[in-house]
mmCIF file of C-alpha atoms in Angstrom:
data_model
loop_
_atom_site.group_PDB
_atom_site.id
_atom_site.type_symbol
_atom_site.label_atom_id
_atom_site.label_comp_id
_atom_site.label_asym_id
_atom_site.label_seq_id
_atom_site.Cartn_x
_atom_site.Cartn_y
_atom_site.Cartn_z
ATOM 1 C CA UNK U 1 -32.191 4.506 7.267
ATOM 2 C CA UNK U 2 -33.926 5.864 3.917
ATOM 3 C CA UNK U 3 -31.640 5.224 0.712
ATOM 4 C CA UNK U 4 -32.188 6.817 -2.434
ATOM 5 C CA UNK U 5 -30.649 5.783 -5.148
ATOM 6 C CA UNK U 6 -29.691 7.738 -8.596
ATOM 7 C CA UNK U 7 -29.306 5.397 -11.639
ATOM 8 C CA UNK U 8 -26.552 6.642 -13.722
ATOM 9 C CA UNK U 9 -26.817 7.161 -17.824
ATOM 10 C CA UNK U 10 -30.083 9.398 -18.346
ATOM 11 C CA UNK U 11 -27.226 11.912 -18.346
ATOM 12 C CA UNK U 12 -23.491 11.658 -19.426
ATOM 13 C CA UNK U 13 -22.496 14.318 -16.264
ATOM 14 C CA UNK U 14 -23.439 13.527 -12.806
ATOM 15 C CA UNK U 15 -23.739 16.306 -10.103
ATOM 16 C CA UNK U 16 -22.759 15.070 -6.646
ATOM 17 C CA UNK U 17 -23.698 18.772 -5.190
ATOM 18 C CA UNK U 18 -27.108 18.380 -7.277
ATOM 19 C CA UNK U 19 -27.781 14.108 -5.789
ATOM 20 C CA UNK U 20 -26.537 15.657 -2.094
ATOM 21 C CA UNK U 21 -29.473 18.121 -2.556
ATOM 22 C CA UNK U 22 -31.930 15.636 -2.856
ATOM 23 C CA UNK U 23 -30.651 13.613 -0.563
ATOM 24 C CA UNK U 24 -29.258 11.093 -2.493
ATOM 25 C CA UNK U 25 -27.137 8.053 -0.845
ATOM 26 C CA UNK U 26 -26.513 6.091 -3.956
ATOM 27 C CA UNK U 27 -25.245 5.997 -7.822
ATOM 28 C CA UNK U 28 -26.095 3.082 -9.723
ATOM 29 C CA UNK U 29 -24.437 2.213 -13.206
ATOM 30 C CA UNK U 30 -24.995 -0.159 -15.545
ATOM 31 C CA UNK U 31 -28.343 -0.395 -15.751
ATOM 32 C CA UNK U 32 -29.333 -1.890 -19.480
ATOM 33 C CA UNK U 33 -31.830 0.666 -20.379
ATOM 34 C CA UNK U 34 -29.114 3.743 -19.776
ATOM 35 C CA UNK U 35 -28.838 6.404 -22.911
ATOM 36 C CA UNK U 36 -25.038 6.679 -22.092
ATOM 37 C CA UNK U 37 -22.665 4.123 -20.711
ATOM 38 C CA UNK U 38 -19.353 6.516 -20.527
ATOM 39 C CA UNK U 39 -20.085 9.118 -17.186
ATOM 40 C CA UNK U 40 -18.625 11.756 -15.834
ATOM 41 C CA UNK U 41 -19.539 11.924 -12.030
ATOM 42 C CA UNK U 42 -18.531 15.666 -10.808
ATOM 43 C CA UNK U 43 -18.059 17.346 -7.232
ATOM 44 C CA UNK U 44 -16.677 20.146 -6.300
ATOM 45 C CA UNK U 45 -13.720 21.037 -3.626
ATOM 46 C CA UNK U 46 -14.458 20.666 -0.412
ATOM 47 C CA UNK U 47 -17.926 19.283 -0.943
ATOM 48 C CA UNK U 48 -18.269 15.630 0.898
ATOM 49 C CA UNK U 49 -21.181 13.399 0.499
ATOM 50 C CA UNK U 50 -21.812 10.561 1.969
ATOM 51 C CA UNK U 51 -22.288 8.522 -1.316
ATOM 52 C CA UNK U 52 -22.018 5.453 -2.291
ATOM 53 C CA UNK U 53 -21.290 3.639 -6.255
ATOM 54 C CA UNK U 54 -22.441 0.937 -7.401
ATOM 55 C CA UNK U 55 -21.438 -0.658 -10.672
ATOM 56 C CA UNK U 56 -23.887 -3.369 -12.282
ATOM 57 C CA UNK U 57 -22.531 -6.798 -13.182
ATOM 58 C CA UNK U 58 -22.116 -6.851 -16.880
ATOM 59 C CA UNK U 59 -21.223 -3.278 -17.295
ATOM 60 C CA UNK U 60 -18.652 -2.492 -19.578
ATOM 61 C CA UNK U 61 -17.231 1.637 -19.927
ATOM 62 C CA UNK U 62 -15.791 4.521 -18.288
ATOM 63 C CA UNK U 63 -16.203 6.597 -15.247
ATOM 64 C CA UNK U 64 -14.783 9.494 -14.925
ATOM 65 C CA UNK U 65 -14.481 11.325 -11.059
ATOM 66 C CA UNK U 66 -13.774 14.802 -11.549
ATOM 67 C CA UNK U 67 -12.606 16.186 -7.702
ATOM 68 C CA UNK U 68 -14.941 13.940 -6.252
ATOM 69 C CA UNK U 69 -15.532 12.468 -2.148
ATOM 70 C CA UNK U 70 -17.267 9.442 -1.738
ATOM 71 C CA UNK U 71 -18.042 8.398 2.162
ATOM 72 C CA UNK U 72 -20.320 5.071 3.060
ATOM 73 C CA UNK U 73 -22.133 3.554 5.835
ATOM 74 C CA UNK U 74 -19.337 1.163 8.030
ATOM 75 C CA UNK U 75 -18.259 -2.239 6.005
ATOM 76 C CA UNK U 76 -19.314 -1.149 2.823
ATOM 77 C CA UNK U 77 -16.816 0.287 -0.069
ATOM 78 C CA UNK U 78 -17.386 3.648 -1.803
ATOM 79 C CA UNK U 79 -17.678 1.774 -4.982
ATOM 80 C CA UNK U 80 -18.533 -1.251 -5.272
ATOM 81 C CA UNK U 81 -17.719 -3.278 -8.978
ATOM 82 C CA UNK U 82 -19.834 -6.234 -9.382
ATOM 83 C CA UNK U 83 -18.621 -9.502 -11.332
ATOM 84 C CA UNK U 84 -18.598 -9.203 -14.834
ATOM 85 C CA UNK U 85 -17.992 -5.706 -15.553
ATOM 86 C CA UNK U 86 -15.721 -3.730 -16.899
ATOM 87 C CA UNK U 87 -14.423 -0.321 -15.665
ATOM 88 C CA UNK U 88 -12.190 2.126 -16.552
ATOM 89 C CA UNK U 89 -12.084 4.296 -13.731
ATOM 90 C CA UNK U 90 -10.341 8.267 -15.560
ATOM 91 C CA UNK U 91 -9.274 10.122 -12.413
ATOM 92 C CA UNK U 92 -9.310 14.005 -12.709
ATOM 93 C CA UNK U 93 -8.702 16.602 -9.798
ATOM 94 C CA UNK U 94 -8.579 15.452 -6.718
ATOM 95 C CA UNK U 95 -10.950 12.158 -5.488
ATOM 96 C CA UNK U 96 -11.267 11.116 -1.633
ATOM 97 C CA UNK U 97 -12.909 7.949 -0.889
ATOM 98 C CA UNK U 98 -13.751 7.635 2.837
ATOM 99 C CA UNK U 99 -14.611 4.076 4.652
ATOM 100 C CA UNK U 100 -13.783 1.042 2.387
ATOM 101 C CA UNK U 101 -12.079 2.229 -0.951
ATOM 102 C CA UNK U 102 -13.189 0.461 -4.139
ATOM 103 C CA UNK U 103 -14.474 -3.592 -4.164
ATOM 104 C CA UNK U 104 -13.256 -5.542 -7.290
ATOM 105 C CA UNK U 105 -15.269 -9.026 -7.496
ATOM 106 C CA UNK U 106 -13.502 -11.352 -8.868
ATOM 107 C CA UNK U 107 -14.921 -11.804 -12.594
ATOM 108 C CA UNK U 108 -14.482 -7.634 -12.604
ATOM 109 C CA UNK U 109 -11.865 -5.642 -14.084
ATOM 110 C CA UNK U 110 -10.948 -2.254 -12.999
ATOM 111 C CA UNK U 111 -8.217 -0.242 -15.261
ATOM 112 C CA UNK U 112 -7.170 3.231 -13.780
ATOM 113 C CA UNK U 113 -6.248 6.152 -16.427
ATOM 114 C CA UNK U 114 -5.726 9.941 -15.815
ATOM 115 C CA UNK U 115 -3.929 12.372 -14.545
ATOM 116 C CA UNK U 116 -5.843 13.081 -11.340
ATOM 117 C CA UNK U 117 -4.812 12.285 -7.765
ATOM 118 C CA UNK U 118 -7.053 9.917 -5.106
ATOM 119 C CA UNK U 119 -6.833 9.439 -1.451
ATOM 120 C CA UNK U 120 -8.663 6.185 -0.121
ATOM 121 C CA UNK U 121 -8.688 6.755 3.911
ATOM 122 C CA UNK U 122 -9.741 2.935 5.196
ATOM 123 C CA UNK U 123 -11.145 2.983 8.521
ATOM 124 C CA UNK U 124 -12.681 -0.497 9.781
ATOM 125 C CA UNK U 125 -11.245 -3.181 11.506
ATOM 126 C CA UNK U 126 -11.161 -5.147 8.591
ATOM 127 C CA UNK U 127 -10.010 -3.216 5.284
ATOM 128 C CA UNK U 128 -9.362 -2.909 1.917
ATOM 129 C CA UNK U 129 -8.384 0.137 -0.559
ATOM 130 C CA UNK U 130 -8.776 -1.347 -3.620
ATOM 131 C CA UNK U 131 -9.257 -5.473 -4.035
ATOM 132 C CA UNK U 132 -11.533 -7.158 -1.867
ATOM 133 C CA UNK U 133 -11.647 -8.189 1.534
ATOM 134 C CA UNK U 134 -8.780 -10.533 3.181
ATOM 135 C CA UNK U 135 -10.674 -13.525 2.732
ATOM 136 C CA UNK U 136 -11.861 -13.328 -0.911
ATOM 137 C CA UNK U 137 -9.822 -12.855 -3.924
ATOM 138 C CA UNK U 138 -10.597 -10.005 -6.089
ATOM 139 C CA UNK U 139 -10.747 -9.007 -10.018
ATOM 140 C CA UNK U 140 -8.337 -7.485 -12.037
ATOM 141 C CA UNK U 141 -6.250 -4.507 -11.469
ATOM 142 C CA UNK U 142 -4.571 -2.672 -13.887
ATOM 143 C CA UNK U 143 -3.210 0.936 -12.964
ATOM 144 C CA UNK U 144 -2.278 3.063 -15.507
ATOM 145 C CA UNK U 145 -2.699 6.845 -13.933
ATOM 146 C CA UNK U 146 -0.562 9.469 -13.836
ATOM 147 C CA UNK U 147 -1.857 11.015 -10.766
ATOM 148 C CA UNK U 148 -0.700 10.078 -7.243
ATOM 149 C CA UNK U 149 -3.064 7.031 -5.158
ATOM 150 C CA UNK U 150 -2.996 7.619 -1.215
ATOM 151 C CA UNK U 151 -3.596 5.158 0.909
ATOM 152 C CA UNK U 152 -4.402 5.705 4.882
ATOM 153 C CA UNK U 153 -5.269 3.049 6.625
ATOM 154 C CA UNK U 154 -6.420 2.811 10.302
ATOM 155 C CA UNK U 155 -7.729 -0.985 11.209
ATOM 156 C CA UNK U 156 -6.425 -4.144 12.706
ATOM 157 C CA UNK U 157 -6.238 -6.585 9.463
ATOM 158 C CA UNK U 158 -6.426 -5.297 5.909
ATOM 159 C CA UNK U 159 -5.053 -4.981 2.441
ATOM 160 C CA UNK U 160 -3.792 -1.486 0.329
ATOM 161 C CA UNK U 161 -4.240 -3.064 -3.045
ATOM 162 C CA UNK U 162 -5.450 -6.137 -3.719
ATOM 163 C CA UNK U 163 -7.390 -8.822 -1.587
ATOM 164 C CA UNK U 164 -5.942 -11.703 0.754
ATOM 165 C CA UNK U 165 -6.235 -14.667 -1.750
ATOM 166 C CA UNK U 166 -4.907 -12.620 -4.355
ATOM 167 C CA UNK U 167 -5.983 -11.857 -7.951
ATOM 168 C CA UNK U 168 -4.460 -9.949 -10.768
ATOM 169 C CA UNK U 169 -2.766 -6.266 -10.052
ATOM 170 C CA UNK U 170 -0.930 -4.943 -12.818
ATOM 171 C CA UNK U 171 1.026 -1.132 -12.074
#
């Protein structure tokens, strides 16, 4: 299938209803040439797109999901942090990640801040919410949210948070 991407940081706000309009599949960010390096990626309720996030290696800064739904193609995570970076991930509202939740390679550090709420429904055989997969080890995991973290899982191996060689989680 056709994938068209959106690189992140022309803009500080992101518009998930505006991407899904064009027919957008991905969000990249981190690219070096970006104006801003803190985003804000906004949905709306109800609205579900079948996006997918993908965080640079070597990015360092905030991301912000304001009552956002991520879905992806089978196997691969909503968002996906590649070795290197840095992320603070500020949840607001209510955030839904559908498929695979959030990949932390190990290198990566994800921090969680905010007072929003997120549901990660896992569906594959093989499953992660946040971490990596059961035979890797992922990066570092530090939640510090105030909001509530849902996990649903539906698969025959898997891990809620963290990966199956293990890593650093810090709640």
């Amino acid at each position: 299938s056709q994938k068209q991407v959106y690189e992140a940081g022309s803009s500080n706000r992101v518009s998930l209803s505006l991407l899904a309009q064009y027919g957008c599949t991905d969000i990249i960010v981190g690219k070096e040439d970006s104006v801003y390096r803190d985003i804000t990626i906004v949905g709306a309720p109800n609205l579900r797109t079948d996006m997918h996030v993908k965080v640079l290696a070597g990015y360092t800064g905030e991301i912000t999901l304001e009552n956002t739904y991520f879905s992806n193609i089978k196997s691969r995570p909503c968002i996906e942090i590649e070795e290197g970076s840095n992320v603070t991930l500020v949840i607001n509202g209510n955030n839904t990640l559908n498929g695979i939740g959030i990949c932390v390679a190990p290198g990566a550090s994800l921090i969680t801040k905010g007072e929003g709420n997120m549901t990660i429904i896992c569906s594959d055989a093989h499953y992660y919410g946040i971490g990596n997969t059961y035979d890797s080890r992922h990066g570092d995991l530090i939640f510090n949210h105030n909001g509530t973290l849902f996990i649903d899982s539906k698969g025959s191996e898997g891990v809620g948070i963290g990966s199956g060689l293990g890593g650093s989680i810090e709640i």
